């Protein structure tokens, strides 16, 4: 569980963005996946903070961060936060959406990045071709467009197992936490708008 005293707010040009910060040493930035938030890293933060200044932001529309009122790019939000905190260059660790943000930031703001560790990511405008990913995206897109939040959460949670396992093979606590973070994600409103309007990822804004 996140210590509330370690969570701070950065006033961006489009509303407050939340981030967790703890520890001292070389800056290490943890970037969560889509529809989760900084709590994704709760088990690792205490270990990493022993020798690092750990910064774990909530991406816009996720966790405690404000949703968007106009088109935005996650890499611009991250760059603004890192410059505000005067942390560069930092090591960026990201998974999925967070990994794509890390890659984009390294390409567009190289002065802020010392190293990259990414998983399940390329850039923020990927072209998915594998059948498992396409099926997941189609099912959660359909649920969002229909306004079926419970159905969307079920699809989202099922993705935790990946293409080669079932949810029964995943720690139930992990699934519970993923569902909890997904339900609290305000970014769903942006994606609902995007799917209904057929707007390309990631150029969408919130209607909530």
PDB file of C-alpha atoms in Angstrom:
ATOM      1  CA  UNK A   1       0.000   0.000   0.000  1.00  0.00           C
ATOM      2  CA  UNK A   2       1.229   3.488  -0.886  1.00  0.00           C
ATOM      3  CA  UNK A   3       2.140   5.794   1.997  1.00  0.00           C
ATOM      4  CA  UNK A   4      -0.017   8.893   1.413  1.00  0.00           C
ATOM      5  CA  UNK A   5       2.807  11.109   2.687  1.00  0.00           C
ATOM      6  CA  UNK A   6       4.870  10.028  -0.343  1.00  0.00           C
ATOM      7  CA  UNK A   7       2.288  11.195  -2.914  1.00  0.00           C
ATOM      8  CA  UNK A   8       2.560  14.743  -4.269  1.00  0.00           C
ATOM      9  CA  UNK A   9       0.852  16.858  -6.918  1.00  0.00           C
ATOM     10  CA  UNK A  10       2.416  18.722  -9.835  1.00  0.00           C
ATOM     11  CA  UNK A  11       0.341  21.538 -11.336  1.00  0.00           C
ATOM     12  CA  UNK A  12       0.647  20.947 -15.069  1.00  0.00           C
ATOM     13  CA  UNK A  13      -0.707  23.218 -17.781  1.00  0.00           C
ATOM     14  CA  UNK A  14      -3.858  21.067 -17.857  1.00  0.00           C
ATOM     15  CA  UNK A  15      -4.590  20.163 -14.268  1.00  0.00           C
ATOM     16  CA  UNK A  16      -2.739  18.455 -11.402  1.00  0.00           C
ATOM     17  CA  UNK A  17      -0.685  15.305 -11.978  1.00  0.00           C
ATOM     18  CA  UNK A  18       0.094  12.974  -9.078  1.00  0.00           C
ATOM     19  CA  UNK A  19       3.352  11.209  -8.389  1.00  0.00           C
ATOM     20  CA  UNK A  20       4.899   9.147  -5.610  1.00  0.00           C
ATOM     21  CA  UNK A  21       8.410  10.078  -4.548  1.00  0.00           C
ATOM     22  CA  UNK A  22      10.607   8.392  -1.961  1.00  0.00           C
ATOM     23  CA  UNK A  23      14.281   7.678  -1.359  1.00  0.00           C
ATOM     24  CA  UNK A  24      17.535   9.371  -2.259  1.00  0.00           C
ATOM     25  CA  UNK A  25      20.171   8.647  -4.865  1.00  0.00           C
ATOM     26  CA  UNK A  26      20.142   8.403  -8.653  1.00  0.00           C
ATOM     27  CA  UNK A  27      16.647   9.162 -10.019  1.00  0.00           C
ATOM     28  CA  UNK A  28      14.602   6.134 -11.057  1.00  0.00           C
ATOM     29  CA  UNK A  29      11.219   6.736 -12.690  1.00  0.00           C
ATOM     30  CA  UNK A  30       8.593   3.967 -12.709  1.00  0.00           C
ATOM     31  CA  UNK A  31       5.942   4.285 -15.437  1.00  0.00           C
ATOM     32  CA  UNK A  32       2.828   2.147 -15.026  1.00  0.00           C
ATOM     33  CA  UNK A  33       0.806   0.406 -17.694  1.00  0.00           C
ATOM     34  CA  UNK A  34      -2.468   1.647 -19.113  1.00  0.00           C
ATOM     35  CA  UNK A  35      -5.533   1.696 -16.815  1.00  0.00           C
ATOM     36  CA  UNK A  36      -3.395   1.113 -13.720  1.00  0.00           C
ATOM     37  CA  UNK A  37      -1.525   3.728 -11.670  1.00  0.00           C
ATOM     38  CA  UNK A  38       1.559   4.181  -9.477  1.00  0.00           C
ATOM     39  CA  UNK A  39       0.252   1.494  -7.103  1.00  0.00           C
ATOM     40  CA  UNK A  40       1.315  -1.061  -9.707  1.00  0.00           C
ATOM     41  CA  UNK A  41       4.835  -0.656  -8.335  1.00  0.00           C
ATOM     42  CA  UNK A  42       3.953  -0.841  -4.611  1.00  0.00           C
ATOM     43  CA  UNK A  43       5.846  -4.095  -4.005  1.00  0.00           C
ATOM     44  CA  UNK A  44       9.029  -2.805  -5.648  1.00  0.00           C
ATOM     45  CA  UNK A  45       9.203   0.801  -4.456  1.00  0.00           C
ATOM     46  CA  UNK A  46      10.483   0.089  -0.901  1.00  0.00           C
ATOM     47  CA  UNK A  47      13.266  -2.110  -2.294  1.00  0.00           C
ATOM     48  CA  UNK A  48      14.312   0.311  -5.009  1.00  0.00           C
ATOM     49  CA  UNK A  49      14.157   3.347  -2.702  1.00  0.00           C
ATOM     50  CA  UNK A  50      17.021   1.957  -0.612  1.00  0.00           C
ATOM     51  CA  UNK A  51      19.496   3.293  -3.174  1.00  0.00           C
ATOM     52  CA  UNK A  52      17.465   5.501  -5.515  1.00  0.00           C
ATOM     53  CA  UNK A  53      15.241   8.526  -5.665  1.00  0.00           C
ATOM     54  CA  UNK A  54      12.138   6.698  -6.859  1.00  0.00           C
ATOM     55  CA  UNK A  55       9.486   8.679  -8.730  1.00  0.00           C
ATOM     56  CA  UNK A  56       6.292   6.889  -9.767  1.00  0.00           C
ATOM     57  CA  UNK A  57       3.839   9.188 -11.594  1.00  0.00           C
ATOM     58  CA  UNK A  58       0.187   8.621 -12.286  1.00  0.00           C
ATOM     59  CA  UNK A  59      -0.265   9.206 -16.008  1.00  0.00           C
ATOM     60  CA  UNK A  60      -2.915  11.724 -16.984  1.00  0.00           C
ATOM     61  CA  UNK A  61      -6.394  10.333 -16.349  1.00  0.00           C
ATOM     62  CA  UNK A  62      -5.016   7.532 -14.177  1.00  0.00           C
ATOM     63  CA  UNK A  63      -4.915   7.226 -10.394  1.00  0.00           C
ATOM     64  CA  UNK A  64      -5.032  10.647  -8.764  1.00  0.00           C
ATOM     65  CA  UNK A  65      -3.998  12.638 -11.850  1.00  0.00           C
ATOM     66  CA  UNK A  66      -6.425  14.950 -13.614  1.00  0.00           C
ATOM     67  CA  UNK A  67      -7.977  13.879 -16.869  1.00  0.00           C
ATOM     68  CA  UNK A  68      -7.349  15.806 -20.067  1.00  0.00           C
ATOM     69  CA  UNK A  69      -9.422  18.703 -21.327  1.00  0.00           C
ATOM     70  CA  UNK A  70      -7.545  18.862 -24.638  1.00  0.00           C
ATOM     71  CA  UNK A  71      -5.332  16.577 -26.747  1.00  0.00           C
ATOM     72  CA  UNK A  72      -2.136  15.591 -24.976  1.00  0.00           C
ATOM     73  CA  UNK A  73       0.912  13.352 -25.189  1.00  0.00           C
ATOM     74  CA  UNK A  74       2.143  11.340 -22.182  1.00  0.00           C
ATOM     75  CA  UNK A  75       5.797  12.056 -22.987  1.00  0.00           C
ATOM     76  CA  UNK A  76       5.160  15.801 -22.724  1.00  0.00           C
ATOM     77  CA  UNK A  77       3.540  15.340 -19.302  1.00  0.00           C
ATOM     78  CA  UNK A  78       6.482  13.252 -18.114  1.00  0.00           C
ATOM     79  CA  UNK A  79       9.066  15.719 -19.430  1.00  0.00           C
ATOM     80  CA  UNK A  80       7.283  18.585 -17.683  1.00  0.00           C
ATOM     81  CA  UNK A  81       7.227  16.657 -14.402  1.00  0.00           C
ATOM     82  CA  UNK A  82      10.906  15.689 -14.568  1.00  0.00           C
ATOM     83  CA  UNK A  83      11.944  19.251 -15.348  1.00  0.00           C
ATOM     84  CA  UNK A  84       9.774  20.503 -12.486  1.00  0.00           C
ATOM     85  CA  UNK A  85      11.526  18.071 -10.146  1.00  0.00           C
ATOM     86  CA  UNK A  86      14.947  18.858 -11.644  1.00  0.00           C
ATOM     87  CA  UNK A  87      15.719  15.137 -11.885  1.00  0.00           C
ATOM     88  CA  UNK A  88      17.378  14.580 -15.240  1.00  0.00           C
ATOM     89  CA  UNK A  89      18.918  12.492 -16.478  1.00  0.00           C
ATOM     90  CA  UNK A  90      16.943   9.613 -14.954  1.00  0.00           C
ATOM     91  CA  UNK A  91      16.576   5.902 -15.550  1.00  0.00           C
ATOM     92  CA  UNK A  92      13.072   5.208 -16.887  1.00  0.00           C
ATOM     93  CA  UNK A  93      11.386   1.868 -16.193  1.00  0.00           C
ATOM     94  CA  UNK A  94       8.091   1.294 -17.978  1.00  0.00           C
ATOM     95  CA  UNK A  95       5.615  -1.431 -18.773  1.00  0.00           C
ATOM     96  CA  UNK A  96       3.246  -1.398 -21.744  1.00  0.00           C
ATOM     97  CA  UNK A  97       1.894   2.174 -22.023  1.00  0.00           C
ATOM     98  CA  UNK A  98       4.548   3.313 -19.554  1.00  0.00           C
ATOM     99  CA  UNK A  99       7.248   1.639 -21.623  1.00  0.00           C
ATOM    100  CA  UNK A 100       6.062   3.452 -24.742  1.00  0.00           C
ATOM    101  CA  UNK A 101       6.152   6.729 -22.822  1.00  0.00           C
ATOM    102  CA  UNK A 102       9.708   5.938 -21.727  1.00  0.00           C
ATOM    103  CA  UNK A 103      10.816   5.242 -25.305  1.00  0.00           C
ATOM    104  CA  UNK A 104       9.174   8.411 -26.607  1.00  0.00           C
ATOM    105  CA  UNK A 105      10.777  10.464 -23.856  1.00  0.00           C
ATOM    106  CA  UNK A 106      14.225   9.066 -24.621  1.00  0.00           C
ATOM    107  CA  UNK A 107      13.770   9.938 -28.311  1.00  0.00           C
ATOM    108  CA  UNK A 108      12.288  13.397 -27.817  1.00  0.00           C
ATOM    109  CA  UNK A 109      13.863  14.528 -24.536  1.00  0.00           C
ATOM    110  CA  UNK A 110      17.235  12.748 -24.417  1.00  0.00           C
ATOM    111  CA  UNK A 111      18.606  15.216 -21.862  1.00  0.00           C
ATOM    112  CA  UNK A 112      16.169  13.775 -19.319  1.00  0.00           C
ATOM    113  CA  UNK A 113      17.030  10.098 -19.833  1.00  0.00           C
ATOM    114  CA  UNK A 114      20.066   8.154 -18.651  1.00  0.00           C
ATOM    115  CA  UNK A 115      18.803   4.603 -19.201  1.00  0.00           C
ATOM    116  CA  UNK A 116      15.728   2.655 -20.304  1.00  0.00           C
ATOM    117  CA  UNK A 117      14.156  -0.562 -19.031  1.00  0.00           C
ATOM    118  CA  UNK A 118      10.937  -1.395 -20.892  1.00  0.00           C
ATOM    119  CA  UNK A 119       8.623  -4.376 -21.162  1.00  0.00           C
ATOM    120  CA  UNK A 120       5.815  -5.002 -23.626  1.00  0.00           C
ATOM    121  CA  UNK A 121       6.270  -1.701 -25.420  1.00  0.00           C
ATOM    122  CA  UNK A 122       7.478  -0.007 -28.558  1.00  0.00           C
ATOM    123  CA  UNK A 123       6.226   3.499 -29.257  1.00  0.00           C
ATOM    124  CA  UNK A 124       2.878   5.098 -28.482  1.00  0.00           C
ATOM    125  CA  UNK A 125       1.414   4.364 -31.916  1.00  0.00           C
ATOM    126  CA  UNK A 126       2.038   0.638 -32.394  1.00  0.00           C
ATOM    127  CA  UNK A 127       0.610  -1.568 -35.108  1.00  0.00           C
ATOM    128  CA  UNK A 128      -0.532  -4.729 -33.352  1.00  0.00           C
ATOM    129  CA  UNK A 129      -0.746  -7.856 -35.477  1.00  0.00           C
ATOM    130  CA  UNK A 130      -0.919 -10.841 -33.098  1.00  0.00           C
ATOM    131  CA  UNK A 131      -4.346 -12.400 -32.686  1.00  0.00           C
ATOM    132  CA  UNK A 132      -4.392 -12.381 -28.868  1.00  0.00           C
ATOM    133  CA  UNK A 133      -3.704  -8.633 -28.627  1.00  0.00           C
ATOM    134  CA  UNK A 134      -6.186  -7.806 -31.372  1.00  0.00           C
ATOM    135  CA  UNK A 135      -8.889  -9.886 -29.671  1.00  0.00           C
ATOM    136  CA  UNK A 136      -8.321  -8.162 -26.307  1.00  0.00           C
ATOM    137  CA  UNK A 137      -8.382  -4.714 -27.907  1.00  0.00           C
ATOM    138  CA  UNK A 138     -11.545  -5.482 -29.863  1.00  0.00           C
ATOM    139  CA  UNK A 139     -13.358  -6.840 -26.806  1.00  0.00           C
ATOM    140  CA  UNK A 140     -12.432  -3.997 -24.477  1.00  0.00           C
ATOM    141  CA  UNK A 141     -13.112  -1.436 -27.197  1.00  0.00           C
ATOM    142  CA  UNK A 142     -16.552  -2.921 -27.735  1.00  0.00           C
ATOM    143  CA  UNK A 143     -17.300  -2.901 -24.009  1.00  0.00           C
ATOM    144  CA  UNK A 144     -16.248   0.739 -23.705  1.00  0.00           C
ATOM    145  CA  UNK A 145     -18.262   1.825 -26.713  1.00  0.00           C
ATOM    146  CA  UNK A 146     -21.306   0.091 -25.199  1.00  0.00           C
ATOM    147  CA  UNK A 147     -20.733   1.749 -21.817  1.00  0.00           C
ATOM    148  CA  UNK A 148     -20.297  -1.691 -20.199  1.00  0.00           C
ATOM    149  CA  UNK A 149     -17.762  -0.873 -17.495  1.00  0.00           C
ATOM    150  CA  UNK A 150     -18.118  -4.214 -15.688  1.00  0.00           C
ATOM    151  CA  UNK A 151     -17.536  -6.040 -18.967  1.00  0.00           C
ATOM    152  CA  UNK A 152     -14.547  -3.848 -19.728  1.00  0.00           C
ATOM    153  CA  UNK A 153     -13.005  -4.585 -16.306  1.00  0.00           C
ATOM    154  CA  UNK A 154     -13.482  -8.321 -16.885  1.00  0.00           C
ATOM    155  CA  UNK A 155     -11.634  -8.099 -20.219  1.00  0.00           C
ATOM    156  CA  UNK A 156      -8.928  -5.906 -18.723  1.00  0.00           C
ATOM    157  CA  UNK A 157      -8.354  -8.281 -15.797  1.00  0.00           C
ATOM    158  CA  UNK A 158      -8.252 -11.295 -18.093  1.00  0.00           C
ATOM    159  CA  UNK A 159      -5.307  -9.749 -19.941  1.00  0.00           C
ATOM    160  CA  UNK A 160      -3.182 -10.088 -16.788  1.00  0.00           C
ATOM    161  CA  UNK A 161      -2.801 -13.787 -17.520  1.00  0.00           C
ATOM    162  CA  UNK A 162      -1.408 -13.153 -20.988  1.00  0.00           C
ATOM    163  CA  UNK A 163      -1.917 -15.469 -23.977  1.00  0.00           C
ATOM    164  CA  UNK A 164      -0.524 -18.668 -22.405  1.00  0.00           C
ATOM    165  CA  UNK A 165      -2.139 -18.828 -18.940  1.00  0.00           C
ATOM    166  CA  UNK A 166      -5.569 -18.596 -17.345  1.00  0.00           C
ATOM    167  CA  UNK A 167      -6.530 -16.274 -14.497  1.00  0.00           C
ATOM    168  CA  UNK A 168      -6.579 -19.307 -12.197  1.00  0.00           C
ATOM    169  CA  UNK A 169      -2.810 -19.464 -12.615  1.00  0.00           C
ATOM    170  CA  UNK A 170      -2.307 -15.838 -11.503  1.00  0.00           C
ATOM    171  CA  UNK A 171      -2.024 -14.672  -7.881  1.00  0.00           C
ATOM    172  CA  UNK A 172      -5.597 -13.610  -6.945  1.00  0.00           C
ATOM    173  CA  UNK A 173      -4.244 -10.559  -5.111  1.00  0.00           C
ATOM    174  CA  UNK A 174      -2.606  -9.332  -8.307  1.00  0.00           C
ATOM    175  CA  UNK A 175      -5.884  -9.707 -10.210  1.00  0.00           C
ATOM    176  CA  UNK A 176      -7.782  -7.918  -7.415  1.00  0.00           C
ATOM    177  CA  UNK A 177      -5.378  -4.979  -7.474  1.00  0.00           C
ATOM    178  CA  UNK A 178      -5.521  -4.724 -11.261  1.00  0.00           C
ATOM    179  CA  UNK A 179      -9.324  -4.673 -11.186  1.00  0.00           C
ATOM    180  CA  UNK A 180      -9.270  -2.018  -8.462  1.00  0.00           C
ATOM    181  CA  UNK A 181      -6.925   0.219 -10.425  1.00  0.00           C
ATOM    182  CA  UNK A 182      -8.906  -0.280 -13.623  1.00  0.00           C
ATOM    183  CA  UNK A 183     -12.160   0.712 -11.936  1.00  0.00           C
ATOM    184  CA  UNK A 184     -10.600   3.905 -10.588  1.00  0.00           C
ATOM    185  CA  UNK A 185      -9.169   4.956 -13.972  1.00  0.00           C
ATOM    186  CA  UNK A 186     -10.758   8.136 -15.294  1.00  0.00           C
ATOM    187  CA  UNK A 187      -9.035   7.561 -18.637  1.00  0.00           C
ATOM    188  CA  UNK A 188     -11.829   5.180 -19.656  1.00  0.00           C
ATOM    189  CA  UNK A 189     -13.911   8.258 -20.529  1.00  0.00           C
ATOM    190  CA  UNK A 190     -11.243   9.338 -23.007  1.00  0.00           C
ATOM    191  CA  UNK A 191     -11.134   5.913 -24.593  1.00  0.00           C
ATOM    192  CA  UNK A 192     -14.904   5.658 -24.816  1.00  0.00           C
ATOM    193  CA  UNK A 193     -14.899   8.942 -26.705  1.00  0.00           C
ATOM    194  CA  UNK A 194     -12.066   7.707 -28.927  1.00  0.00           C
ATOM    195  CA  UNK A 195     -13.770   4.454 -29.860  1.00  0.00           C
ATOM    196  CA  UNK A 196     -17.133   6.072 -30.523  1.00  0.00           C
ATOM    197  CA  UNK A 197     -15.540   8.809 -32.655  1.00  0.00           C
ATOM    198  CA  UNK A 198     -13.048   6.397 -34.259  1.00  0.00           C
ATOM    199  CA  UNK A 199     -10.217   8.679 -33.159  1.00  0.00           C
ATOM    200  CA  UNK A 200      -6.674   7.255 -33.557  1.00  0.00           C
ATOM    201  CA  UNK A 201      -4.752   6.421 -30.380  1.00  0.00           C
ATOM    202  CA  UNK A 202      -3.353   8.432 -28.594  1.00  0.00           C
ATOM    203  CA  UNK A 203      -5.051  11.624 -29.770  1.00  0.00           C
ATOM    204  CA  UNK A 204      -8.107  11.812 -27.559  1.00  0.00           C
ATOM    205  CA  UNK A 205      -9.519  14.018 -24.836  1.00  0.00           C
ATOM    206  CA  UNK A 206     -11.825  13.367 -21.951  1.00  0.00           C
ATOM    207  CA  UNK A 207     -15.530  13.960 -21.979  1.00  0.00           C
ATOM    208  CA  UNK A 208     -15.891  13.141 -18.281  1.00  0.00           C
TER     209      UNK A 208
END
